[in-house]
Amino acid sequence: KAGVTQTPRYLIKTRGQQVTLSCSPISGHRSVSWYQQTPGQGLQFLFEYFSETQRNKGNFPGRFSGRQFSNSRSEMNVSTLELGDSALYLCASSPYGLWDNEQFFGPGTRLTVL
Amino acid sequence: AQTVTQSQPEMSVQEAETVTLSCTYDTSENNYYLFWYKQPPSRQMILVIRQEAYKQQNATENRFSVNFQKAAKSFSLKISDSQLGDTAMYFCAFMKANTNAGKSTFGDGTTLTVKP
């Protein structure tokens, strides 16, 4: 099976712009979760999608949004970018949810906001 | 709100020796999951091991095992016969076991270096 893929791998944006990141889960996996990783705040849960519905959401402002398509691919969008949004954004997929013993992460998208 | 604490920012161990990484958590929940994740330098995060809180038996995956003490809210990871490839940052994570079980809380991580 192909692993979890994330595109793009690297992205540079300026403050005020918006960005869309993509995550393709492992075939057959219906749960996709997103995380933000920064040196200062560590790893933080953004949201989880399951069968095209947002099932869980972390404590992030409304500028962070996402969606999931019928093929389980997921996108996350950040609008009105701030310097503090610079981070590694990880996605993970699992068959039913991240309590599964079967969880796989993508390589991440490194976002730099200038 | 749940909190996860990893009190050892950095650790090192000699190859082939055993090392234990500590994790404590705070929750009022009775049913939950605990995880250890491994993030090697410049490589993808990997799930190392999972513990279901309702199970008293400690989880084991090859050289990796946990010591789960529910009353003490402690969840340590033991790596036996350490290998150079174990060098990574290790994250402990907590997740409630209910319909909101996709929402994880992570510790700050422990950077483990295995020395030859």
PDB file of C-alpha atoms in Angstrom:
ATOM      1  CA  LYS A   1       0.000   0.000   0.000  1.00  0.00           C
ATOM      2  CA  ALA A   2       1.150   3.526  -0.670  1.00  0.00           C
ATOM      3  CA  GLY A   3       1.775   5.572   2.451  1.00  0.00           C
ATOM      4  CA  VAL A   4       0.206   8.820   3.535  1.00  0.00           C
ATOM      5  CA  THR A   5       1.174  11.609   1.184  1.00  0.00           C
ATOM      6  CA  GLN A   6       1.125  15.316   1.820  1.00  0.00           C
ATOM      7  CA  THR A   7       1.478  18.079  -0.715  1.00  0.00           C
ATOM      8  CA  PRO A   8       3.205  20.371  -1.005  1.00  0.00           C
ATOM      9  CA  ARG A   9       6.159  19.424   1.145  1.00  0.00           C
ATOM     10  CA  TYR A  10       7.379  22.994   1.520  1.00  0.00           C
ATOM     11  CA  LEU A  11       5.564  26.267   1.214  1.00  0.00           C
ATOM     12  CA  ILE A  12       6.494  29.894   1.714  1.00  0.00           C
ATOM     13  CA  LYS A  13       3.746  32.474   2.095  1.00  0.00           C
ATOM     14  CA  THR A  14       3.481  36.032   3.319  1.00  0.00           C
ATOM     15  CA  ARG A  15       1.310  37.377   6.099  1.00  0.00           C
ATOM     16  CA  GLY A  16      -2.291  37.855   5.131  1.00  0.00           C
ATOM     17  CA  GLN A  17      -2.289  35.219   2.415  1.00  0.00           C
ATOM     18  CA  GLN A  18      -4.166  31.971   2.596  1.00  0.00           C
ATOM     19  CA  VAL A  19      -2.879  28.459   2.047  1.00  0.00           C
ATOM     20  CA  THR A  20      -4.315  25.033   1.292  1.00  0.00           C
ATOM     21  CA  LEU A  21      -2.542  21.832   2.250  1.00  0.00           C
ATOM     22  CA  SER A  22      -3.485  18.389   1.006  1.00  0.00           C
ATOM     23  CA  CYS A  23      -3.330  14.946   2.561  1.00  0.00           C
ATOM     24  CA  SER A  24      -4.003  11.639   0.829  1.00  0.00           C
ATOM     25  CA  PRO A  25      -4.546   8.819   3.324  1.00  0.00           C
ATOM     26  CA  ILE A  26      -3.751   5.170   2.924  1.00  0.00           C
ATOM     27  CA  SER A  27      -6.276   3.428   0.740  1.00  0.00           C
ATOM     28  CA  GLY A  28      -9.233   2.240   2.799  1.00  0.00           C
ATOM     29  CA  HIS A  29      -8.573   4.599   5.690  1.00  0.00           C
ATOM     30  CA  ARG A  30     -11.519   6.831   6.473  1.00  0.00           C
ATOM     31  CA  SER A  31     -10.109   8.921   9.304  1.00  0.00           C
ATOM     32  CA  VAL A  32      -7.719  11.787   8.654  1.00  0.00           C
ATOM     33  CA  SER A  33      -6.367  14.002  11.388  1.00  0.00           C
ATOM     34  CA  TRP A  34      -4.272  17.141  11.186  1.00  0.00           C
ATOM     35  CA  TYR A  35      -1.642  18.430  13.591  1.00  0.00           C
ATOM     36  CA  GLN A  36       0.497  21.500  13.931  1.00  0.00           C
ATOM     37  CA  GLN A  37       4.056  21.110  15.200  1.00  0.00           C
ATOM     38  CA  THR A  38       6.093  24.111  16.293  1.00  0.00           C
ATOM     39  CA  PRO A  39       9.180  24.470  18.518  1.00  0.00           C
ATOM     40  CA  GLY A  40       7.260  26.672  20.942  1.00  0.00           C
ATOM     41  CA  GLN A  41       3.865  24.975  21.186  1.00  0.00           C
ATOM     42  CA  GLY A  42       4.883  21.427  20.375  1.00  0.00           C
ATOM     43  CA  LEU A  43       2.398  19.069  18.774  1.00  0.00           C
ATOM     44  CA  GLN A  44      -1.180  20.244  18.733  1.00  0.00           C
ATOM     45  CA  PHE A  45      -4.273  18.574  17.358  1.00  0.00           C
ATOM     46  CA  LEU A  46      -6.125  20.603  14.748  1.00  0.00           C
ATOM     47  CA  PHE A  47      -9.067  18.490  13.622  1.00  0.00           C
ATOM     48  CA  GLU A  48     -10.176  15.057  12.520  1.00  0.00           C
ATOM     49  CA  TYR A  49     -12.355  14.098   9.597  1.00  0.00           C
ATOM     50  CA  PHE A  50     -14.180  10.838   9.160  1.00  0.00           C
ATOM     51  CA  SER A  51     -16.356  10.014   6.155  1.00  0.00           C
ATOM     52  CA  GLU A  52     -16.385  13.638   4.986  1.00  0.00           C
ATOM     53  CA  THR A  53     -17.497  14.983   8.374  1.00  0.00           C
ATOM     54  CA  GLN A  54     -15.454  16.871  10.914  1.00  0.00           C
ATOM     55  CA  ARG A  55     -15.653  14.680  13.975  1.00  0.00           C
ATOM     56  CA  ASN A  56     -13.287  16.494  16.326  1.00  0.00           C
ATOM     57  CA  LYS A  57     -11.726  19.913  16.525  1.00  0.00           C
ATOM     58  CA  GLY A  58      -8.845  21.278  18.543  1.00  0.00           C
ATOM     59  CA  ASN A  59      -8.468  24.726  20.021  1.00  0.00           C
ATOM     60  CA  PHE A  60      -7.523  26.701  16.961  1.00  0.00           C
ATOM     61  CA  PRO A  61      -9.115  29.872  15.598  1.00  0.00           C
ATOM     62  CA  GLY A  62     -11.620  29.784  12.779  1.00  0.00           C
ATOM     63  CA  ARG A  63      -8.887  30.732  10.314  1.00  0.00           C
ATOM     64  CA  PHE A  64      -8.012  27.041  10.345  1.00  0.00           C
ATOM     65  CA  SER A  65     -10.493  24.920   8.469  1.00  0.00           C
ATOM     66  CA  GLY A  66     -10.580  21.669   6.612  1.00  0.00           C
ATOM     67  CA  ARG A  67     -12.619  19.288   4.608  1.00  0.00           C
ATOM     68  CA  GLN A  68     -12.613  15.722   3.445  1.00  0.00           C
ATOM     69  CA  PHE A  69     -13.663  14.394   0.092  1.00  0.00           C
ATOM     70  CA  SER A  70     -15.506  11.206  -0.775  1.00  0.00           C
ATOM     71  CA  ASN A  71     -12.198   9.456  -1.552  1.00  0.00           C
ATOM     72  CA  SER A  72     -11.026  10.349   1.986  1.00  0.00           C
ATOM     73  CA  ARG A  73      -8.456  12.856   0.770  1.00  0.00           C
ATOM     74  CA  SER A  74      -8.403  15.847   3.044  1.00  0.00           C
ATOM     75  CA  GLU A  75      -7.422  19.461   2.742  1.00  0.00           C
ATOM     76  CA  MET A  76      -6.770  22.030   5.387  1.00  0.00           C
ATOM     77  CA  ASN A  77      -6.929  25.737   4.771  1.00  0.00           C
ATOM     78  CA  VAL A  78      -5.441  28.574   6.733  1.00  0.00           C
ATOM     79  CA  SER A  79      -6.694  32.035   5.904  1.00  0.00           C
ATOM     80  CA  THR A  80      -5.135  35.381   6.771  1.00  0.00           C
ATOM     81  CA  LEU A  81      -1.784  33.832   7.603  1.00  0.00           C
ATOM     82  CA  GLU A  82       0.147  35.063  10.629  1.00  0.00           C
ATOM     83  CA  LEU A  83       3.835  34.669  11.417  1.00  0.00           C
ATOM     84  CA  GLY A  84       2.914  32.255  14.185  1.00  0.00           C
ATOM     85  CA  ASP A  85       1.361  29.873  11.673  1.00  0.00           C
ATOM     86  CA  SER A  86       4.845  28.882  10.538  1.00  0.00           C
ATOM     87  CA  ALA A  87       5.000  25.215  11.420  1.00  0.00           C
ATOM     88  CA  LEU A  88       5.224  21.644  10.264  1.00  0.00           C
ATOM     89  CA  TYR A  89       1.705  20.442   9.498  1.00  0.00           C
ATOM     90  CA  LEU A  90       1.245  16.711   9.836  1.00  0.00           C
ATOM     91  CA  CYS A  91      -1.624  14.562   8.813  1.00  0.00           C
ATOM     92  CA  ALA A  92      -2.327  11.015   9.894  1.00  0.00           C
ATOM     93  CA  SER A  93      -4.696   8.384   8.636  1.00  0.00           C
ATOM     94  CA  SER A  94      -6.299   5.366  10.234  1.00  0.00           C
ATOM     95  CA  PRO A  95      -9.140   3.027   9.331  1.00  0.00           C
ATOM     96  CA  TYR A  96     -11.658   4.273  11.880  1.00  0.00           C
ATOM     97  CA  GLY A  97     -10.051   6.800  14.181  1.00  0.00           C
ATOM     98  CA  LEU A  98      -6.851   7.645  15.941  1.00  0.00           C
ATOM     99  CA  TRP A  99      -7.532   5.239  18.768  1.00  0.00           C
ATOM    100  CA  ASP A 100      -6.685   2.540  16.213  1.00  0.00           C
ATOM    101  CA  ASN A 101      -3.523   0.597  16.683  1.00  0.00           C
ATOM    102  CA  GLU A 102      -3.042   1.263  12.994  1.00  0.00           C
ATOM    103  CA  GLN A 103      -2.081   4.876  12.436  1.00  0.00           C
ATOM    104  CA  PHE A 104       0.180   6.290   9.791  1.00  0.00           C
ATOM    105  CA  PHE A 105       1.575   9.775   9.426  1.00  0.00           C
ATOM    106  CA  GLY A 106       2.571  11.677   6.357  1.00  0.00           C
ATOM    107  CA  PRO A 107       5.924  13.430   5.967  1.00  0.00           C
ATOM    108  CA  GLY A 108       4.385  16.810   6.717  1.00  0.00           C
ATOM    109  CA  THR A 109       4.168  20.158   4.995  1.00  0.00           C
ATOM    110  CA  ARG A 110       6.641  22.756   6.196  1.00  0.00           C
ATOM    111  CA  LEU A 111       4.916  26.147   6.043  1.00  0.00           C
ATOM    112  CA  THR A 112       6.942  29.309   6.432  1.00  0.00           C
ATOM    113  CA  VAL A 113       5.103  32.612   6.778  1.00  0.00           C
ATOM    114  CA  LEU A 114       7.167  35.733   6.077  1.00  0.00           C
TER     115      LEU A 114
ATOM    116  CA  ALA B   1      -8.631  19.474  30.182  1.00  0.00           C
ATOM    117  CA  GLN B   2      -6.086  16.737  29.917  1.00  0.00           C
ATOM    118  CA  THR B   3      -2.378  17.402  30.333  1.00  0.00           C
ATOM    119  CA  VAL B   4       0.573  15.211  29.445  1.00  0.00           C
ATOM    120  CA  THR B   5       3.996  15.750  31.000  1.00  0.00           C
ATOM    121  CA  GLN B   6       7.285  14.345  29.819  1.00  0.00           C
ATOM    122  CA  SER B   7       9.800  15.423  32.412  1.00  0.00           C
ATOM    123  CA  GLN B   8      12.938  14.384  30.525  1.00  0.00           C
ATOM    124  CA  PRO B   9      13.626  16.737  27.598  1.00  0.00           C
ATOM    125  CA  GLU B  10      16.726  14.786  26.594  1.00  0.00           C
ATOM    126  CA  MET B  11      18.129  11.361  27.305  1.00  0.00           C
ATOM    127  CA  SER B  12      20.931   9.245  26.007  1.00  0.00           C
ATOM    128  CA  VAL B  13      21.710   5.555  26.147  1.00  0.00           C
ATOM    129  CA  GLN B  14      24.454   3.275  24.934  1.00  0.00           C
ATOM    130  CA  GLU B  15      23.645   0.919  22.125  1.00  0.00           C
ATOM    131  CA  ALA B  16      22.300  -2.433  23.360  1.00  0.00           C
ATOM    132  CA  GLU B  17      21.344  -1.026  26.760  1.00  0.00           C
ATOM    133  CA  THR B  18      17.870  -0.382  28.142  1.00  0.00           C
ATOM    134  CA  VAL B  19      16.305   3.031  28.628  1.00  0.00           C
ATOM    135  CA  THR B  20      13.030   4.190  30.140  1.00  0.00           C
ATOM    136  CA  LEU B  21      11.201   7.344  29.097  1.00  0.00           C
ATOM    137  CA  SER B  22       8.753   8.849  31.556  1.00  0.00           C
ATOM    138  CA  CYS B  23       5.284  10.223  30.984  1.00  0.00           C
ATOM    139  CA  THR B  24       2.621  11.343  33.416  1.00  0.00           C
ATOM    140  CA  TYR B  25      -0.827  12.625  32.605  1.00  0.00           C
ATOM    141  CA  ASP B  26      -3.703  14.267  34.339  1.00  0.00           C
ATOM    142  CA  THR B  27      -7.305  13.374  33.593  1.00  0.00           C
ATOM    143  CA  SER B  28     -10.613  12.754  35.275  1.00  0.00           C
ATOM    144  CA  GLU B  29     -11.586  10.255  32.582  1.00  0.00           C
ATOM    145  CA  ASN B  30     -11.731   6.542  33.316  1.00  0.00           C
ATOM    146  CA  ASN B  31     -11.609   5.257  29.768  1.00  0.00           C
ATOM    147  CA  TYR B  32      -8.868   6.471  27.487  1.00  0.00           C
ATOM    148  CA  TYR B  33      -5.937   5.509  25.316  1.00  0.00           C
ATOM    149  CA  LEU B  34      -2.275   6.281  25.753  1.00  0.00           C
ATOM    150  CA  PHE B  35       0.283   6.272  22.989  1.00  0.00           C
ATOM    151  CA  TRP B  36       3.971   6.595  22.386  1.00  0.00           C
ATOM    152  CA  TYR B  37       5.051   8.044  19.066  1.00  0.00           C
ATOM    153  CA  LYS B  38       8.535   8.179  17.582  1.00  0.00           C
ATOM    154  CA  GLN B  39       9.728  10.985  15.312  1.00  0.00           C
ATOM    155  CA  PRO B  40      13.199  10.254  13.901  1.00  0.00           C
ATOM    156  CA  PRO B  41      15.247  13.200  12.631  1.00  0.00           C
ATOM    157  CA  SER B  42      13.753  14.441   9.371  1.00  0.00           C
ATOM    158  CA  ARG B  43      11.561  11.374   9.095  1.00  0.00           C
ATOM    159  CA  GLN B  44       7.913  10.561   9.569  1.00  0.00           C
ATOM    160  CA  MET B  45       6.177  10.124  12.878  1.00  0.00           C
ATOM    161  CA  ILE B  46       5.519   6.495  13.775  1.00  0.00           C
ATOM    162  CA  LEU B  47       3.142   4.985  16.290  1.00  0.00           C
ATOM    163  CA  VAL B  48       5.281   2.868  18.613  1.00  0.00           C
ATOM    164  CA  ILE B  49       2.792   1.452  21.055  1.00  0.00           C
ATOM    165  CA  ARG B  50      -0.755   1.890  22.337  1.00  0.00           C
ATOM    166  CA  GLN B  51      -2.256   1.154  25.755  1.00  0.00           C
ATOM    167  CA  GLU B  52      -5.979   0.917  26.437  1.00  0.00           C
ATOM    168  CA  ALA B  53      -6.702   2.173  29.944  1.00  0.00           C
ATOM    169  CA  TYR B  54      -9.208  -0.577  30.711  1.00  0.00           C
ATOM    170  CA  LYS B  55      -6.536  -3.214  30.151  1.00  0.00           C
ATOM    171  CA  GLN B  56      -4.333  -3.965  33.121  1.00  0.00           C
ATOM    172  CA  GLN B  57      -1.777  -5.818  31.052  1.00  0.00           C
ATOM    173  CA  ASN B  58       1.065  -3.643  29.851  1.00  0.00           C
ATOM    174  CA  ALA B  59       1.373  -3.355  26.069  1.00  0.00           C
ATOM    175  CA  THR B  60       4.451  -4.759  24.360  1.00  0.00           C
ATOM    176  CA  GLU B  61       5.747  -4.417  20.816  1.00  0.00           C
ATOM    177  CA  ASN B  62       9.003  -6.274  20.260  1.00  0.00           C
ATOM    178  CA  ARG B  63      11.721  -4.270  22.079  1.00  0.00           C
ATOM    179  CA  PHE B  64       9.239  -1.634  23.247  1.00  0.00           C
ATOM    180  CA  SER B  65       7.099  -2.072  26.336  1.00  0.00           C
ATOM    181  CA  VAL B  66       5.194   0.197  28.661  1.00  0.00           C
ATOM    182  CA  ASN B  67       4.705   0.382  32.380  1.00  0.00           C
ATOM    183  CA  PHE B  68       1.144   1.628  32.797  1.00  0.00           C
ATOM    184  CA  GLN B  69       0.207   2.670  36.311  1.00  0.00           C
ATOM    185  CA  LYS B  70      -3.389   3.916  36.090  1.00  0.00           C
ATOM    186  CA  ALA B  71      -3.742   5.048  39.677  1.00  0.00           C
ATOM    187  CA  ALA B  72      -0.496   6.974  39.513  1.00  0.00           C
ATOM    188  CA  LYS B  73      -1.357   8.259  36.030  1.00  0.00           C
ATOM    189  CA  SER B  74       2.014   7.171  34.784  1.00  0.00           C
ATOM    190  CA  PHE B  75       2.867   5.690  31.402  1.00  0.00           C
ATOM    191  CA  SER B  76       6.558   5.024  30.825  1.00  0.00           C
ATOM    192  CA  LEU B  77       8.173   3.523  27.739  1.00  0.00           C
ATOM    193  CA  LYS B  78      10.971   0.991  28.052  1.00  0.00           C
ATOM    194  CA  ILE B  79      13.234   0.379  25.092  1.00  0.00           C
ATOM    195  CA  SER B  80      15.316  -2.759  25.414  1.00  0.00           C
ATOM    196  CA  ASP B  81      18.463  -3.540  23.438  1.00  0.00           C
ATOM    197  CA  SER B  82      18.613   0.038  22.146  1.00  0.00           C
ATOM    198  CA  GLN B  83      19.630   0.443  18.538  1.00  0.00           C
ATOM    199  CA  LEU B  84      21.057   3.430  16.671  1.00  0.00           C
ATOM    200  CA  GLY B  85      17.794   3.633  14.745  1.00  0.00           C
ATOM    201  CA  ASP B  86      15.949   4.343  17.991  1.00  0.00           C
ATOM    202  CA  THR B  87      17.475   7.821  18.016  1.00  0.00           C
ATOM    203  CA  ALA B  88      14.432  10.085  17.755  1.00  0.00           C
ATOM    204  CA  MET B  89      12.089  12.362  19.593  1.00  0.00           C
ATOM    205  CA  TYR B  90       9.469  10.405  21.493  1.00  0.00           C
ATOM    206  CA  PHE B  91       6.042  11.813  22.252  1.00  0.00           C
ATOM    207  CA  CYS B  92       3.588  10.529  24.790  1.00  0.00           C
ATOM    208  CA  ALA B  93      -0.067  11.179  23.967  1.00  0.00           C
ATOM    209  CA  PHE B  94      -3.469  10.862  25.619  1.00  0.00           C
ATOM    210  CA  MET B  95      -6.847  10.393  23.978  1.00  0.00           C
ATOM    211  CA  LYS B  96     -10.268  10.028  25.552  1.00  0.00           C
ATOM    212  CA  ALA B  97     -12.152   6.883  24.599  1.00  0.00           C
ATOM    213  CA  ASN B  98     -15.474   8.225  23.446  1.00  0.00           C
ATOM    214  CA  THR B  99     -16.948   9.848  20.369  1.00  0.00           C
ATOM    215  CA  ASN B 100     -14.394  12.619  20.743  1.00  0.00           C
ATOM    216  CA  ALA B 101     -11.610  10.105  20.621  1.00  0.00           C
ATOM    217  CA  GLY B 102      -9.869  11.771  17.730  1.00  0.00           C
ATOM    218  CA  LYS B 103      -8.645  14.622  19.906  1.00  0.00           C
ATOM    219  CA  SER B 104      -5.151  13.916  21.165  1.00  0.00           C
ATOM    220  CA  THR B 105      -3.064  15.726  23.758  1.00  0.00           C
ATOM    221  CA  PHE B 106       0.693  15.394  23.420  1.00  0.00           C
ATOM    222  CA  GLY B 107       3.580  15.835  25.781  1.00  0.00           C
ATOM    223  CA  ASP B 108       6.492  18.074  24.881  1.00  0.00           C
ATOM    224  CA  GLY B 109       8.625  15.141  23.809  1.00  0.00           C
ATOM    225  CA  THR B 110      11.854  13.480  24.889  1.00  0.00           C
ATOM    226  CA  THR B 111      14.829  13.522  22.574  1.00  0.00           C
ATOM    227  CA  LEU B 112      16.576  10.177  22.823  1.00  0.00           C
ATOM    228  CA  THR B 113      20.076   9.681  21.498  1.00  0.00           C
ATOM    229  CA  VAL B 114      21.484   6.172  21.186  1.00  0.00           C
ATOM    230  CA  LYS B 115      25.260   6.228  21.271  1.00  0.00           C
ATOM    231  CA  PRO B 116      27.438   3.604  19.573  1.00  0.00           C
TER     232      PRO B 116
END
